[in-house]
Short mmCIF file of C-alpha atoms in Angstrom, two decimals:
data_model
loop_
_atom_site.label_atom_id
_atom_site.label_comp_id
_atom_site.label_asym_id
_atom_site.label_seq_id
_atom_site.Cartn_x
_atom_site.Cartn_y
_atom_site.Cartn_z
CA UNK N 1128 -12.00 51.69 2.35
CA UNK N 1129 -13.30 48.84 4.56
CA UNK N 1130 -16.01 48.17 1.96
CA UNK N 1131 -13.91 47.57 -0.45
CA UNK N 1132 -11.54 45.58 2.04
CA UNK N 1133 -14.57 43.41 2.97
CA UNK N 1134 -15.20 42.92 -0.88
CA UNK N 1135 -11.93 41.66 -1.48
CA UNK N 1136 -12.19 39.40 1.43
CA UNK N 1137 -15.59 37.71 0.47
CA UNK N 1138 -14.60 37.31 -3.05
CA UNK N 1139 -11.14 35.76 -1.47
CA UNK N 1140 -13.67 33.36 0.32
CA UNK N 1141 -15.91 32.33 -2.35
CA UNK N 1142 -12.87 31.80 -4.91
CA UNK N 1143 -11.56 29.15 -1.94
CA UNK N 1144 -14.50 27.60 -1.39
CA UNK N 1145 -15.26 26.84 -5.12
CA UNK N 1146 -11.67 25.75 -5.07
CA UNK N 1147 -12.08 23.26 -2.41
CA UNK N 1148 -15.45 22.16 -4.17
CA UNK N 1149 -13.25 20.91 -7.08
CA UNK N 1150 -10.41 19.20 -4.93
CA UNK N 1151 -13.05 17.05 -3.41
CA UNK N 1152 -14.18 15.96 -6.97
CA UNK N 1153 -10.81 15.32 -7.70
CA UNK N 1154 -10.02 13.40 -4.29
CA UNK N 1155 -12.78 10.96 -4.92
CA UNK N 1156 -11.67 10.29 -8.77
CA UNK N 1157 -8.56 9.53 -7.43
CA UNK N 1158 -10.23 7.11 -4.74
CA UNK N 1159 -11.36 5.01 -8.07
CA UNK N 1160 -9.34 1.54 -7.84
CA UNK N 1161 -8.32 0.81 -11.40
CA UNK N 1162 -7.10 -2.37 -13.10
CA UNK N 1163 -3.64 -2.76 -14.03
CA UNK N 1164 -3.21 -4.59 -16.76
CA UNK N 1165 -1.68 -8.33 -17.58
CA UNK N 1166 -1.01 -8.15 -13.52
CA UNK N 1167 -2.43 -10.50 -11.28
CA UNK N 1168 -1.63 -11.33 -7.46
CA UNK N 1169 -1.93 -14.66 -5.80
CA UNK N 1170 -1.35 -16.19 -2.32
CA UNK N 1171 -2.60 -12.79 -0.33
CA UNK N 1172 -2.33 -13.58 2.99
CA UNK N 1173 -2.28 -10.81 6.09
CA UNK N 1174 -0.59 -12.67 9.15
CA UNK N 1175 -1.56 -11.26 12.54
CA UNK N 1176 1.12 -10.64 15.19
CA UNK N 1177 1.94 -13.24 18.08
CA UNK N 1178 1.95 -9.73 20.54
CA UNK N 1179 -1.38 -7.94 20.03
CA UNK N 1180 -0.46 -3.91 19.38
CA UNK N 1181 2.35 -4.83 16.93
CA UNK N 1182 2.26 -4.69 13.29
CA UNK N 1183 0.92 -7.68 10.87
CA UNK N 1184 2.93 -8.70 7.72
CA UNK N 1185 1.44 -8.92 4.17
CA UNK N 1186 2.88 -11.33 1.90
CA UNK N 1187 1.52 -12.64 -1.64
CA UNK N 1188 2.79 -13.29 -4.91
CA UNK N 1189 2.25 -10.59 -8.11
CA UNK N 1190 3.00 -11.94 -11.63
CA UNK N 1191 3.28 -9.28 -14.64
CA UNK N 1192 2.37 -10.73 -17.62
CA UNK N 1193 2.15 -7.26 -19.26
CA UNK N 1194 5.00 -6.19 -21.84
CA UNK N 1195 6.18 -3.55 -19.32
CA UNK N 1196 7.29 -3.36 -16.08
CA UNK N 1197 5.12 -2.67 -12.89
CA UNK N 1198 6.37 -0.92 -10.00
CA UNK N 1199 4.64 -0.64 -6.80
CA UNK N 1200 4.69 2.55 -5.26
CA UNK N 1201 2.19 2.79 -2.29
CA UNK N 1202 0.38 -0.12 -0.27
CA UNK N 1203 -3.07 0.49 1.34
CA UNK N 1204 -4.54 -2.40 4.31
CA UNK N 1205 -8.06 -1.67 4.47
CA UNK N 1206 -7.71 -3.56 8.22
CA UNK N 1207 -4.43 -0.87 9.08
CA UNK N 1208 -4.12 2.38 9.85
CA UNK N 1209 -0.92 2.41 7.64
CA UNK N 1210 1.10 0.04 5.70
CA UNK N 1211 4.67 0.05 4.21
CA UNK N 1212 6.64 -1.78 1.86
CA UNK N 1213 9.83 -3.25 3.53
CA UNK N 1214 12.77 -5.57 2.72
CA UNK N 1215 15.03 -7.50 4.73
CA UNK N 1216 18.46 -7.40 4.47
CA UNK N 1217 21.50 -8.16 6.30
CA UNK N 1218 23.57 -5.73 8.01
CA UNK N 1219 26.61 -5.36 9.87
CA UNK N 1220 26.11 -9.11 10.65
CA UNK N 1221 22.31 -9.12 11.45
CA UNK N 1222 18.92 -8.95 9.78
CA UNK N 1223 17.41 -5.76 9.76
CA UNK N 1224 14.10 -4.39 8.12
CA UNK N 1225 14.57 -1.33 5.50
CA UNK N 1226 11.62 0.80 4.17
CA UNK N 1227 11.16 0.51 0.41
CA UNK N 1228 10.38 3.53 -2.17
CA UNK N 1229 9.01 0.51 -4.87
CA UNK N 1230 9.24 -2.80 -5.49
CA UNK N 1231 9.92 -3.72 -9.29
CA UNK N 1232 8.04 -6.44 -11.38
CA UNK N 1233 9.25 -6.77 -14.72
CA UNK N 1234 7.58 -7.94 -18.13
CA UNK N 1235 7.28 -12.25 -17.31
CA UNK N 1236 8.65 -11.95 -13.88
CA UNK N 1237 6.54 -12.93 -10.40
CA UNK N 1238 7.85 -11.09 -7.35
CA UNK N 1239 6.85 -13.15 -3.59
CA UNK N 1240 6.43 -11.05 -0.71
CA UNK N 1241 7.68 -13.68 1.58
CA UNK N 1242 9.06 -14.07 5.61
CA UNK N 1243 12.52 -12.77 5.24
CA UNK N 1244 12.36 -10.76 2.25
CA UNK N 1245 9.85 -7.94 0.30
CA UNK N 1246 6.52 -7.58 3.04
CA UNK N 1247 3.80 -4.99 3.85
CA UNK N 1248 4.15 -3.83 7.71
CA UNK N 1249 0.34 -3.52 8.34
CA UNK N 1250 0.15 -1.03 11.36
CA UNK N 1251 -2.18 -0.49 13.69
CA UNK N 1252 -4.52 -3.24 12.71
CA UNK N 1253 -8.33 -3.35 13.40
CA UNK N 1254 -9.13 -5.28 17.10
CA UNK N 1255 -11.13 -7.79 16.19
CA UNK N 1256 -9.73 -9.83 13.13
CA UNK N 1257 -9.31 -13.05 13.26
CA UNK N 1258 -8.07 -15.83 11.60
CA UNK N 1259 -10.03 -16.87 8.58
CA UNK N 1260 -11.31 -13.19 7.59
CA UNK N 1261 -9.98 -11.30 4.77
CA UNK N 1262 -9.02 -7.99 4.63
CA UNK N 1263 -8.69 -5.52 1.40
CA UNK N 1264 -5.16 -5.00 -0.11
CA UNK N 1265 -5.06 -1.99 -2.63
CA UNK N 1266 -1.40 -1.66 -4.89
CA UNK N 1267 -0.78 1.83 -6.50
CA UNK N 1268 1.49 1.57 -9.29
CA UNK N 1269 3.85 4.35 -10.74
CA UNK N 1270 1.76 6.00 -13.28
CA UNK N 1271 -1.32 6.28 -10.87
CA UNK N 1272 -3.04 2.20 -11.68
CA UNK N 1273 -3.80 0.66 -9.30
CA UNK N 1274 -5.11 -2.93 -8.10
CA UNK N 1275 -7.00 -4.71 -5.63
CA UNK N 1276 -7.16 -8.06 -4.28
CA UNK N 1277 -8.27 -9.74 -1.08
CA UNK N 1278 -6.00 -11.23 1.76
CA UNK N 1279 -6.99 -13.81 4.23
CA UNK N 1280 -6.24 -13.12 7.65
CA UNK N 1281 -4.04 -15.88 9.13
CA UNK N 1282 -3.05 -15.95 13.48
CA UNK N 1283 0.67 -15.52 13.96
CA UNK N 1284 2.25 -19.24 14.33
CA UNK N 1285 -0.29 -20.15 10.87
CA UNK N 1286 2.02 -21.25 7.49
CA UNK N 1287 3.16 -18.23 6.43
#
């Protein structure tokens, strides 16, 4: 009986490791940054807070010349720990920031991530940057493209 419980058990094992073998295969094709097509971002641009420890904004501008629409799904900061797509919006009589799911571009539209609208939050920033580096800015799009561009690092009282 244990023999055959100790059987079952190693075959358990190898079936999980040659599992894991192909997730990691499939986690680095998935690393892959991709084009997306007829899109194109200008004007990338990561401004460092004025209070070291708090979060940087990302703004830039992202034109889709494409003949369908684009929509941003997840942001990556290669200088942050994590990044988010937020909007601000007024509410109840003051500005507040909201967490966004996507932000639309449609076929011939640019979108600006500018101060007081669509940003990145760029958390937990490297120590060290400075003003007049650049930093790596990866968009995933709906549909799994993706695109990369670089941002310059700016200090916080810079032009935005």
């Amino acid at each position: 009986m244990k023999s055959k419980l100790l059987a079952a058990a190693t075959l358990s094992l190898a079936t999980l490791s040659l599992a894991a073998c192909g997730e990691t295969a499939t986690d680095e094709t998935a690393n892959e940054v991709e084009s997306m097509p007829g899109v194109t971002v200008e004007n990338a641009r990561l401004v460092l807070p004025a209070v070291a420890g708090n979060p940087g904004a990302v703004y830039f501008d992202i034109k889709n010349e494409s003949d369908r629409g684009a929509s941003i799904r997840a942001v990556d900061v290669a200088a942050a720990k994590t990044a988010a797509m937020h909007e601000m919006s007024e509410w109840n009589f003051k500005m507040e920031m909201m967490p966004m799911d996507q932000i639309m571009v449609q076929p011939g539209e640019t979108v600006s991530l500018t101060p007081g609208k669509y940003h990145i939050m760029a958390e937990e920033l490297e120590e060290g940057l400075a003003s007049g580096g650049s930093t790596e800015v990866t968009l995933t799009f709906l549909g799994g493209d993706k695109i990369s561009f670089p941002a310059e690092i700016r200090a916080a009282g810079e032009e935005r």
